[in-house]
Short mmCIF file of C-alpha atoms in Angstrom, two decimals:
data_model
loop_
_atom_site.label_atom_id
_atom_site.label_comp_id
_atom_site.label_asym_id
_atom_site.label_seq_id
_atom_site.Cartn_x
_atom_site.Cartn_y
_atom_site.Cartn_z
CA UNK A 1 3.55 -99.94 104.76
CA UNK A 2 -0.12 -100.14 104.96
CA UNK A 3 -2.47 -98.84 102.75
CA UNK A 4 -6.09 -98.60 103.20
CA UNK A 5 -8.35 -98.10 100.21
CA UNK A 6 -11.71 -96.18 100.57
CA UNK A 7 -14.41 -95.74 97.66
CA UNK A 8 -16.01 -92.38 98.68
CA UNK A 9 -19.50 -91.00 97.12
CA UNK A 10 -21.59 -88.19 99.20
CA UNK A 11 -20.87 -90.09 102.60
CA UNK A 12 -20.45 -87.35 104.56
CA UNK A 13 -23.13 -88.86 107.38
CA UNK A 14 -20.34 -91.14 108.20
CA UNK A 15 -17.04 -90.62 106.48
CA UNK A 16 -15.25 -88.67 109.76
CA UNK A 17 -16.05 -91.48 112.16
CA UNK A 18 -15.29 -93.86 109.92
CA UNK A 19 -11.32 -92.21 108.83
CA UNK A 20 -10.95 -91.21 112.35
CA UNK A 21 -11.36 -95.53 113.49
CA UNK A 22 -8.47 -96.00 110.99
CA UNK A 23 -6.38 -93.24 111.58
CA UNK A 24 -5.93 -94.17 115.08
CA UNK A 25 -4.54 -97.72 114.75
CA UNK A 26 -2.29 -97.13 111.49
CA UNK A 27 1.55 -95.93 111.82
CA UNK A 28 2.63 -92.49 110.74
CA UNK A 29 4.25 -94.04 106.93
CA UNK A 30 0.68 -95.63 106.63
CA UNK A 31 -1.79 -93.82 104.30
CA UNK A 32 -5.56 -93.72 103.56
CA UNK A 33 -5.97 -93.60 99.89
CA UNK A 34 -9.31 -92.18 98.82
CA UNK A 35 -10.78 -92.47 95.72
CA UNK A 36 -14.48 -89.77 95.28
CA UNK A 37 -16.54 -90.39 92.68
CA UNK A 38 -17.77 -87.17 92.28
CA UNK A 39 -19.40 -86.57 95.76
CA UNK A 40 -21.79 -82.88 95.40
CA UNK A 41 -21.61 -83.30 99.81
CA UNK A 42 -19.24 -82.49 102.34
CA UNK A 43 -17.27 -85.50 102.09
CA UNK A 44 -14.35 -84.02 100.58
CA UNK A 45 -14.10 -80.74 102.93
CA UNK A 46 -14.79 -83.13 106.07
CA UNK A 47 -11.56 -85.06 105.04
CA UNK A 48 -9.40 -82.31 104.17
CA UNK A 49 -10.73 -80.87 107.71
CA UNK A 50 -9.22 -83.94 109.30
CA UNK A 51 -5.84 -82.60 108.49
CA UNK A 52 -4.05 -85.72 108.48
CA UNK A 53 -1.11 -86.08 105.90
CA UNK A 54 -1.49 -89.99 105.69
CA UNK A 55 -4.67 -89.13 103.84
CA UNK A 56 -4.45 -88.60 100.03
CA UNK A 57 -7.45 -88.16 97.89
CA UNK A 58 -7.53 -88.89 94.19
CA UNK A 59 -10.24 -88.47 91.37
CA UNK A 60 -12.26 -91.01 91.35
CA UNK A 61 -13.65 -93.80 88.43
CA UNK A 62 -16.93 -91.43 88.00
CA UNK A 63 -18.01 -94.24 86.49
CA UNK A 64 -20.87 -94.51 89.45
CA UNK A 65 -19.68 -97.99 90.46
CA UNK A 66 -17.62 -98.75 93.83
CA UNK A 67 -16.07 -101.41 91.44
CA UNK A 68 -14.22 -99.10 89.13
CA UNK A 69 -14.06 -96.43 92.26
CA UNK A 70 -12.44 -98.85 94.23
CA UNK A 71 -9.88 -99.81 91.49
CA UNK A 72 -9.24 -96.34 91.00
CA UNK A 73 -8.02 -96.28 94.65
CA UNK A 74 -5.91 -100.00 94.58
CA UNK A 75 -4.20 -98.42 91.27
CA UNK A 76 -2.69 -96.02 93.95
CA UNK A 77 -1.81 -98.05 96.43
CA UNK A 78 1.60 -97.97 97.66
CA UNK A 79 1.47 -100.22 100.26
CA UNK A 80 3.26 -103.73 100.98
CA UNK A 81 -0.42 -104.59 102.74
CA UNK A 82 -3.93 -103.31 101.50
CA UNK A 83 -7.02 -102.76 103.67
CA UNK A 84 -10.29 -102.17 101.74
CA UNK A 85 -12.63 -99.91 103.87
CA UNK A 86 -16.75 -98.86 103.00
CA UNK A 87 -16.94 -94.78 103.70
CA UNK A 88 -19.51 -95.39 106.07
CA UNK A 89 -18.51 -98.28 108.94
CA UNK A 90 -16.56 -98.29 111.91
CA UNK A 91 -13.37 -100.35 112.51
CA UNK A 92 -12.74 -102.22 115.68
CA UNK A 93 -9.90 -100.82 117.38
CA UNK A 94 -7.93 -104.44 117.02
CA UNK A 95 -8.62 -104.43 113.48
CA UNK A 96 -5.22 -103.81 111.89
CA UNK A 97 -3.35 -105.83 115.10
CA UNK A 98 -5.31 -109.20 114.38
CA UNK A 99 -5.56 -108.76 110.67
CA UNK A 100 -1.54 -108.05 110.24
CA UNK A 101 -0.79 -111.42 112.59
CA UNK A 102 -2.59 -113.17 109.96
CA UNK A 103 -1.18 -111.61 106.77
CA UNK A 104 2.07 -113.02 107.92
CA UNK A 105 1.01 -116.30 106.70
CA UNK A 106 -1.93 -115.78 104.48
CA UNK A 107 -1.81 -114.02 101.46
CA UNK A 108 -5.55 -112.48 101.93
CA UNK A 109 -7.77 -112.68 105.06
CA UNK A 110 -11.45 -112.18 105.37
CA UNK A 111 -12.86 -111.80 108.75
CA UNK A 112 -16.85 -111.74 110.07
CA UNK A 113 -18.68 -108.20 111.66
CA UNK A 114 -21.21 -107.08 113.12
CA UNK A 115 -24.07 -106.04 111.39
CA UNK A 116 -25.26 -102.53 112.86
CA UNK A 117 -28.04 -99.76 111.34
CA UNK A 118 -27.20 -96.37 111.44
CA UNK A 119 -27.32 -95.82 114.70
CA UNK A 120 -25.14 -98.71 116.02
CA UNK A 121 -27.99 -101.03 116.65
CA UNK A 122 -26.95 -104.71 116.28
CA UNK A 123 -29.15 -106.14 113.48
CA UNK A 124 -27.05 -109.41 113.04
CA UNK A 125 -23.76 -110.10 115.64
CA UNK A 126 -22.38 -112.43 113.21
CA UNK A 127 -22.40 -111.62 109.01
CA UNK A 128 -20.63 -115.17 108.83
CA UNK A 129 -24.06 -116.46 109.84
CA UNK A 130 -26.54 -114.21 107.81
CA UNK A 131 -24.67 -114.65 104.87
CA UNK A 132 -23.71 -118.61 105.54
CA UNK A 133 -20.18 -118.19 105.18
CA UNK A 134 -17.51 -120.54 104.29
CA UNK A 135 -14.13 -121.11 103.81
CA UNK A 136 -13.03 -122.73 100.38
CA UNK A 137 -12.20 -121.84 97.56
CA UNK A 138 -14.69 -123.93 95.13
CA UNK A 139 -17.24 -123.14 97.86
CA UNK A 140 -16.91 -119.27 97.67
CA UNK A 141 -16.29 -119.09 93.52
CA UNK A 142 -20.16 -121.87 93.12
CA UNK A 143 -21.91 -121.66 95.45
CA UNK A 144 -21.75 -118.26 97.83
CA UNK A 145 -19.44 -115.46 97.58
CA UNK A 146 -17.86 -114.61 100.96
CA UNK A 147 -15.37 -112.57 100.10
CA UNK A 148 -16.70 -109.16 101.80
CA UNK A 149 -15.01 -106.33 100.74
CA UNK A 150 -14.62 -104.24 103.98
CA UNK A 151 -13.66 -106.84 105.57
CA UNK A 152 -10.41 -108.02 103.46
CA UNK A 153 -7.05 -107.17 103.22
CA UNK A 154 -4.10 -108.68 101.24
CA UNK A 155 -0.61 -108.56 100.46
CA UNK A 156 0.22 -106.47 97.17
CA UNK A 157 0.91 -109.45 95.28
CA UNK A 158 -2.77 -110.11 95.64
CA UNK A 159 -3.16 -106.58 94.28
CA UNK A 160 -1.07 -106.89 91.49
CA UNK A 161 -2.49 -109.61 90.11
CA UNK A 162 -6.13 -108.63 90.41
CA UNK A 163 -5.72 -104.92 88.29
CA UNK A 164 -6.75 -103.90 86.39
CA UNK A 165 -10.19 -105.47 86.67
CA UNK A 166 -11.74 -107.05 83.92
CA UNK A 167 -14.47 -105.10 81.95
CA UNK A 168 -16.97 -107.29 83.12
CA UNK A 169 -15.87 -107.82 86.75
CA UNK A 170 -19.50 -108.02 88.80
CA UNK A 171 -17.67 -106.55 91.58
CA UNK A 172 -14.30 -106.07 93.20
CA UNK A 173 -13.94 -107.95 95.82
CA UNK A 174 -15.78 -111.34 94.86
CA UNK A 175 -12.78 -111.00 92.07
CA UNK A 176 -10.22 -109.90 94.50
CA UNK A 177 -10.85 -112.78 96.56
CA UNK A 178 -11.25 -115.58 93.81
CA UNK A 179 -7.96 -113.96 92.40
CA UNK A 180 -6.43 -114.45 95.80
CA UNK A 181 -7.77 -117.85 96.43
CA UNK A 182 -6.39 -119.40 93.44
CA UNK A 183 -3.63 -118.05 92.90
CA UNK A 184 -2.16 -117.41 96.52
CA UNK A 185 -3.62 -118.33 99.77
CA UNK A 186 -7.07 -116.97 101.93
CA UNK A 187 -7.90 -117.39 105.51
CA UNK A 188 -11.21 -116.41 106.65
CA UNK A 189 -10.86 -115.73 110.65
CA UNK A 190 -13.62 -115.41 113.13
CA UNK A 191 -12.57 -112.28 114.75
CA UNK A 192 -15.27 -109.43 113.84
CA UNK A 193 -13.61 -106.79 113.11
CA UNK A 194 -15.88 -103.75 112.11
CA UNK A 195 -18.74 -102.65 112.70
CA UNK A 196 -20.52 -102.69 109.31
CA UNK A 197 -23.18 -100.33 108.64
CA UNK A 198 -26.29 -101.25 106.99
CA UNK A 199 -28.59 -97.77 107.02
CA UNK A 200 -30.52 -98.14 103.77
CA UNK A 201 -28.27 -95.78 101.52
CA UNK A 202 -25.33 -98.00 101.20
CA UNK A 203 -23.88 -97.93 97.56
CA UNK A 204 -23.53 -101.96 98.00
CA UNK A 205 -26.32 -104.04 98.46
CA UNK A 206 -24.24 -106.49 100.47
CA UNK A 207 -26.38 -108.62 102.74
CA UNK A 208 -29.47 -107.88 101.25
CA UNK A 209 -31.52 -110.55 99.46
CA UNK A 210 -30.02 -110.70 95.82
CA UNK A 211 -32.16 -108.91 93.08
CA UNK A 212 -30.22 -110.71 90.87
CA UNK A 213 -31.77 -113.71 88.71
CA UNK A 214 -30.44 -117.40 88.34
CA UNK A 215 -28.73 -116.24 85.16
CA UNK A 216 -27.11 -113.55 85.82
CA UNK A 217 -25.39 -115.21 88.76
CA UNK A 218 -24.54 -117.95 86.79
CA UNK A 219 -23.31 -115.23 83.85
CA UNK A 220 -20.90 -113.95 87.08
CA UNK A 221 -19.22 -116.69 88.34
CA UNK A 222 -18.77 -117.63 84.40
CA UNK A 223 -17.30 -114.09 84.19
CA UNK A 224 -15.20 -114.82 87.09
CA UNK A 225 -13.70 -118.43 85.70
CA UNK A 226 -12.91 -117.04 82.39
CA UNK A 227 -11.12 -114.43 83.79
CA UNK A 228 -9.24 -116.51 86.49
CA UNK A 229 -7.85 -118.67 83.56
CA UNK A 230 -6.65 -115.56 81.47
CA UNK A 231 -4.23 -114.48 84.62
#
């Protein structure tokens, strides 16, 4: 069974084309969970308008973080095999084919996108590149997070060793991937699976230029290490 997470907050600009590009390449015992952190739009109604069973939506963190929204959604999971999806991109229709072939050896995979504004514009063809991407583990926990959120997906053992987060997780999927790096087994893959939406109201900042100083990045990754030897 797959389950595919979604952290929703007033997306209702994209949130229908987004469910319907996973909706048509998951099975019928598949669902969408989908965690709203209090959205005052029309994302709920659109979703409840899709009509689909395979979607559930639950309360969300309301904590105004897609950290704690997304672990809000991961806590109810019930899938073997978890997708993590942004409210407001567009999968490839392969996406679930290629990233299944490789979770039948990998524990988590990571795969590149295509960087596209709001109207489907291609600002970057590669995020690998913009964002200087690597593989490794050492690489990814020092020097530059790659782990992407909406562009993972693991096996629940991954899952249920990464919740619940720790208070001061700086985000959920640098610590989803670190957990699933050293404890279990990544593959990054070239395929570019989504198109990922960058139309200056995102609730991440990922790919943007860091606002962050030298010390609280360092402060991070020390979050992240402390925590890693607690599991």
């Amino acid at each position: 069974m797959i389950s595919v997470c979604i952290a929703t907050y007033n997306g209702e600009r994209f949130i229908e084309r987004q469910v319907n590009s996973i909706l048509s390449q998951i099975g019928v015992e598949d669902e969408v969970v989908v965690a709203d952190d209090g959205s005052f739009d029309n994302t709920l109604a659109i979703l409840r308008d899709l009509n689909d069973p395979r979607i559930r939506i639950v309360d969300g963190a309301h904590r105004h973080s897609p950290t704690w929204n997304f672990e809000k959604a991961l806590k109810e999971a019930r899938g073997e095999y978890i997708f993590l999806s942004d409210q407001d991109d567009v999968w490839m229709p392969e996406k679930v084919a290629v990233t299944m072939k490789y979770l039948q050896q990998y524990d988590c995979v990571v795969s590149d996108n295509v960087i596209v504004d709001a109207e489907g514009g291609v600002i970057a063809d590669s995020f690998y590149a913009v964002n200087k991407t690597r593989s490794g583990k050492y690489y990814n926990l020092l020097i530059k997070n790659g782990y992407l959120g909406c562009c993972m997906a693991f096996r629940r053992c991954v899952l249920e060793s990464a919740i619940p987060f720790p208070s001061d997780a700086p985000d959920h999927d640098g610590w989803i991937g670190n957990v699933a790096a050293f404890k279990y087994s990544v593959c990054f893959i070239p395929a570019k699976l989504i198109h990922y939406n960058r139309h200056g109201g995102n609730a991440s900042t990922t790919s943007a230029p860091s606002a962050y100083s030298l010390r609280q990045k360092l402060g991070f990754r020390w979050s992240v290490i402390h925590n890693l030897f607690l599991k």
